[in-house]
Amino acid sequence: QGAGLTIKDDNGLRTYYGTGEPEQAFSPNAVKNLNKGDTPSWIIGQTRYGTNGSWERNNLQPMTSYSSNNEPITVAHNGQFTAIEKMKKLVNEPIPDDASDTYVFSRLLAKAQGSSDERITSTLEKVSGAYSLVIGVGDSLYLARDPQGIRPLVLGKIGDGFIAVSETIALDKVGASLIRQIKRGEIVRIGKEGVKI
């Protein structure tokens, strides 16, 4: 249905979206622009095969919402949340009829209070379903997997950095090495200080 890419560097966020498969979604100009700017803190990419919500552009990922103090929170999600109506009530704001479960989750996460660690942990305690999540906040990237481990998520190493993918074949494609699977119910934070569980 579409693909997107969000890059976080010292100048903030740059996001590119397009409909169709990745080679259709990213024009040659967009690909050239990906290499401009400072060295990124993180990059999140996602190809959407929707299970919830319409095919509209506002459901493409990565999806960025803003907290009450205007901090951007970028989410990419593989899977499906359940009890969406309950999540919508917790958001307590108008939600578009065609919004995806990822849209609702990103709004719920943006409304959470506390540190980034606390916001992500408390929000995940309120939701259920089969999910793997990659969440960018500030210079940190969070990886989270549902308590049943239904959706895959693996951590790898590439050069001086880390890479997280939903399928290990993606590591082979870019010359990265596998570190391990993200465990069931685990949240991993990757930042300047390294990796923290």
mmCIF file of N, CA and C in Angstrom, residues 71-120:
data_model
loop_
_atom_site.group_PDB
_atom_site.id
_atom_site.type_symbol
_atom_site.label_atom_id
_atom_site.label_comp_id
_atom_site.label_asym_id
_atom_site.label_seq_id
_atom_site.Cartn_x
_atom_site.Cartn_y
_atom_site.Cartn_z
ATOM 1 N N GLU A 71 7.115 17.431 21.790
ATOM 2 C CA GLU A 71 8.199 16.520 21.435
ATOM 3 C C GLU A 71 7.690 15.505 20.421
ATOM 4 N N PRO A 72 8.390 15.361 19.281
ATOM 5 C CA PRO A 72 7.939 14.375 18.293
ATOM 6 C C PRO A 72 8.231 12.942 18.741
ATOM 7 N N ILE A 73 7.277 12.049 18.480
ATOM 8 C CA ILE A 73 7.406 10.623 18.780
ATOM 9 C C ILE A 73 7.037 9.891 17.499
ATOM 10 N N THR A 74 7.980 9.151 16.934
ATOM 11 C CA THR A 74 7.792 8.495 15.646
ATOM 12 C C THR A 74 7.636 6.992 15.856
ATOM 13 N N VAL A 75 6.600 6.415 15.241
ATOM 14 C CA VAL A 75 6.249 5.009 15.455
ATOM 15 C C VAL A 75 6.171 4.264 14.127
ATOM 16 N N ALA A 76 6.782 3.072 14.085
ATOM 17 C CA ALA A 76 6.550 2.099 13.018
ATOM 18 C C ALA A 76 6.084 0.813 13.681
ATOM 19 N N HIS A 77 5.078 0.198 13.110
ATOM 20 C CA HIS A 77 4.382 -0.912 13.763
ATOM 21 C C HIS A 77 4.155 -2.042 12.776
ATOM 22 N N ASN A 78 4.498 -3.241 13.198
ATOM 23 C CA ASN A 78 4.186 -4.453 12.447
ATOM 24 C C ASN A 78 3.260 -5.276 13.329
ATOM 25 N N GLY A 79 2.054 -5.549 12.847
ATOM 26 C CA GLY A 79 1.128 -6.347 13.637
ATOM 27 C C GLY A 79 -0.249 -5.736 13.671
ATOM 28 N N GLN A 80 -0.964 -6.052 14.742
ATOM 29 C CA GLN A 80 -2.326 -5.543 14.884
ATOM 30 C C GLN A 80 -2.680 -5.440 16.365
ATOM 31 N N PHE A 81 -3.087 -4.244 16.761
ATOM 32 C CA PHE A 81 -3.591 -4.054 18.123
ATOM 33 C C PHE A 81 -5.041 -4.517 18.186
ATOM 34 N N THR A 82 -5.443 -5.016 19.343
ATOM 35 C CA THR A 82 -6.834 -5.385 19.563
ATOM 36 C C THR A 82 -7.459 -4.359 20.506
ATOM 37 N N ALA A 83 -8.754 -4.465 20.724
ATOM 38 C CA ALA A 83 -9.489 -3.553 21.617
ATOM 39 C C ALA A 83 -9.255 -2.089 21.219
ATOM 40 N N ILE A 84 -9.421 -1.816 19.924
ATOM 41 C CA ILE A 84 -9.185 -0.464 19.401
ATOM 42 C C ILE A 84 -10.142 0.557 20.018
ATOM 43 N N GLU A 85 -11.404 0.174 20.224
ATOM 44 C CA GLU A 85 -12.371 1.117 20.798
ATOM 45 C C GLU A 85 -11.946 1.550 22.203
ATOM 46 N N LYS A 86 -11.393 0.625 22.965
ATOM 47 C CA LYS A 86 -10.883 0.964 24.298
ATOM 48 C C LYS A 86 -9.712 1.936 24.182
ATOM 49 N N MET A 87 -8.819 1.702 23.224
ATOM 50 C CA MET A 87 -7.685 2.605 23.007
ATOM 51 C C MET A 87 -8.178 3.999 22.630
ATOM 52 N N LYS A 88 -9.199 4.073 21.768
ATOM 53 C CA LYS A 88 -9.742 5.371 21.348
ATOM 54 C C LYS A 88 -10.295 6.139 22.543
ATOM 55 N N LYS A 89 -10.966 5.437 23.459
ATOM 56 C CA LYS A 89 -11.504 6.096 24.653
ATOM 57 C C LYS A 89 -10.386 6.643 25.524
ATOM 58 N N LEU A 90 -9.277 5.911 25.613
ATOM 59 C CA LEU A 90 -8.136 6.377 26.410
ATOM 60 C C LEU A 90 -7.491 7.613 25.781
ATOM 61 N N VAL A 91 -7.505 7.683 24.444
ATOM 62 C CA VAL A 91 -6.948 8.865 23.759
ATOM 63 C C VAL A 91 -7.786 10.098 24.079
ATOM 64 N N ASN A 92 -9.112 9.905 24.108
ATOM 65 C CA ASN A 92 -10.033 10.977 24.503
ATOM 66 C C ASN A 92 -9.897 12.219 23.626
ATOM 67 N N GLU A 93 -9.896 11.996 22.325
ATOM 68 C CA GLU A 93 -9.902 13.093 21.349
ATOM 69 C C GLU A 93 -10.511 12.538 20.070
ATOM 70 N N PRO A 94 -10.982 13.394 19.174
ATOM 71 C CA PRO A 94 -11.559 12.890 17.925
ATOM 72 C C PRO A 94 -10.522 12.099 17.114
ATOM 73 N N ILE A 95 -10.941 10.924 16.635
ATOM 74 C CA ILE A 95 -10.091 10.060 15.817
ATOM 75 C C ILE A 95 -10.785 9.886 14.463
ATOM 76 N N PRO A 96 -10.075 10.092 13.353
ATOM 77 C CA PRO A 96 -10.703 9.888 12.036
ATOM 78 C C PRO A 96 -11.266 8.479 11.908
ATOM 79 N N ASP A 97 -12.410 8.348 11.227
ATOM 80 C CA ASP A 97 -13.062 7.046 11.074
ATOM 81 C C ASP A 97 -12.174 6.021 10.390
ATOM 82 N N ASP A 98 -11.334 6.484 9.454
ATOM 83 C CA ASP A 98 -10.509 5.558 8.687
ATOM 84 C C ASP A 98 -9.115 5.369 9.281
ATOM 85 N N ALA A 99 -8.912 5.833 10.526
ATOM 86 C CA ALA A 99 -7.581 5.776 11.147
ATOM 87 C C ALA A 99 -7.182 4.335 11.442
ATOM 88 N N SER A 100 -5.898 4.050 11.276
ATOM 89 C CA SER A 100 -5.372 2.724 11.569
ATOM 90 C C SER A 100 -5.137 2.561 13.071
ATOM 91 N N ASP A 101 -4.911 1.326 13.486
ATOM 92 C CA ASP A 101 -4.583 1.071 14.891
ATOM 93 C C ASP A 101 -3.261 1.735 15.276
ATOM 94 N N THR A 102 -2.344 1.859 14.312
ATOM 95 C CA THR A 102 -1.070 2.541 14.584
ATOM 96 C C THR A 102 -1.307 4.015 14.880
ATOM 97 N N TYR A 103 -2.219 4.635 14.147
ATOM 98 C CA TYR A 103 -2.565 6.039 14.400
ATOM 99 C C TYR A 103 -3.082 6.203 15.830
ATOM 100 N N VAL A 104 -3.991 5.321 16.239
ATOM 101 C CA VAL A 104 -4.567 5.409 17.581
ATOM 102 C C VAL A 104 -3.473 5.193 18.631
ATOM 103 N N PHE A 105 -2.603 4.201 18.413
ATOM 104 C CA PHE A 105 -1.515 3.946 19.356
ATOM 105 C C PHE A 105 -0.577 5.148 19.461
ATOM 106 N N SER A 106 -0.239 5.748 18.338
ATOM 107 C CA SER A 106 0.694 6.878 18.361
ATOM 108 C C SER A 106 0.103 8.070 19.119
ATOM 109 N N ARG A 107 -1.207 8.277 18.987
ATOM 110 C CA ARG A 107 -1.861 9.346 19.739
ATOM 111 C C ARG A 107 -1.897 9.025 21.236
ATOM 112 N N LEU A 108 -2.138 7.761 21.576
ATOM 113 C CA LEU A 108 -2.134 7.336 22.977
ATOM 114 C C LEU A 108 -0.749 7.522 23.589
ATOM 115 N N LEU A 109 0.273 7.164 22.862
ATOM 116 C CA LEU A 109 1.652 7.323 23.338
ATOM 117 C C LEU A 109 2.002 8.798 23.525
ATOM 118 N N ALA A 110 1.548 9.648 22.613
ATOM 119 C CA ALA A 110 1.832 11.081 22.710
ATOM 120 C C ALA A 110 1.187 11.705 23.945
ATOM 121 N N LYS A 111 0.080 11.139 24.425
ATOM 122 C CA LYS A 111 -0.621 11.690 25.592
ATOM 123 C C LYS A 111 -0.025 11.210 26.914
ATOM 124 N N ALA A 112 0.820 10.189 26.891
ATOM 125 C CA ALA A 112 1.394 9.637 28.119
ATOM 126 C C ALA A 112 2.318 10.658 28.782
ATOM 127 N N GLN A 113 2.497 10.497 30.085
ATOM 128 C CA GLN A 113 3.304 11.422 30.883
ATOM 129 C C GLN A 113 4.562 10.722 31.399
ATOM 130 N N GLY A 114 5.557 11.525 31.799
ATOM 131 C CA GLY A 114 6.784 10.994 32.389
ATOM 132 C C GLY A 114 7.937 11.008 31.405
ATOM 133 N N SER A 115 9.007 10.301 31.765
ATOM 134 C CA SER A 115 10.173 10.185 30.890
ATOM 135 C C SER A 115 9.792 9.330 29.679
ATOM 136 N N SER A 116 10.653 9.307 28.688
ATOM 137 C CA SER A 116 10.380 8.479 27.511
ATOM 138 C C SER A 116 10.224 7.020 27.907
ATOM 139 N N ASP A 117 11.099 6.532 28.776
ATOM 140 C CA ASP A 117 10.994 5.146 29.256
ATOM 141 C C ASP A 117 9.634 4.909 29.903
ATOM 142 N N GLU A 118 9.206 5.828 30.766
ATOM 143 C CA GLU A 118 7.942 5.676 31.484
ATOM 144 C C GLU A 118 6.744 5.750 30.541
ATOM 145 N N ARG A 119 6.797 6.657 29.574
ATOM 146 C CA ARG A 119 5.682 6.812 28.638
ATOM 147 C C ARG A 119 5.485 5.556 27.794
ATOM 148 N N ILE A 120 6.580 5.023 27.291
ATOM 149 C CA ILE A 120 6.484 3.838 26.448
ATOM 150 C C ILE A 120 6.025 2.635 27.265
#
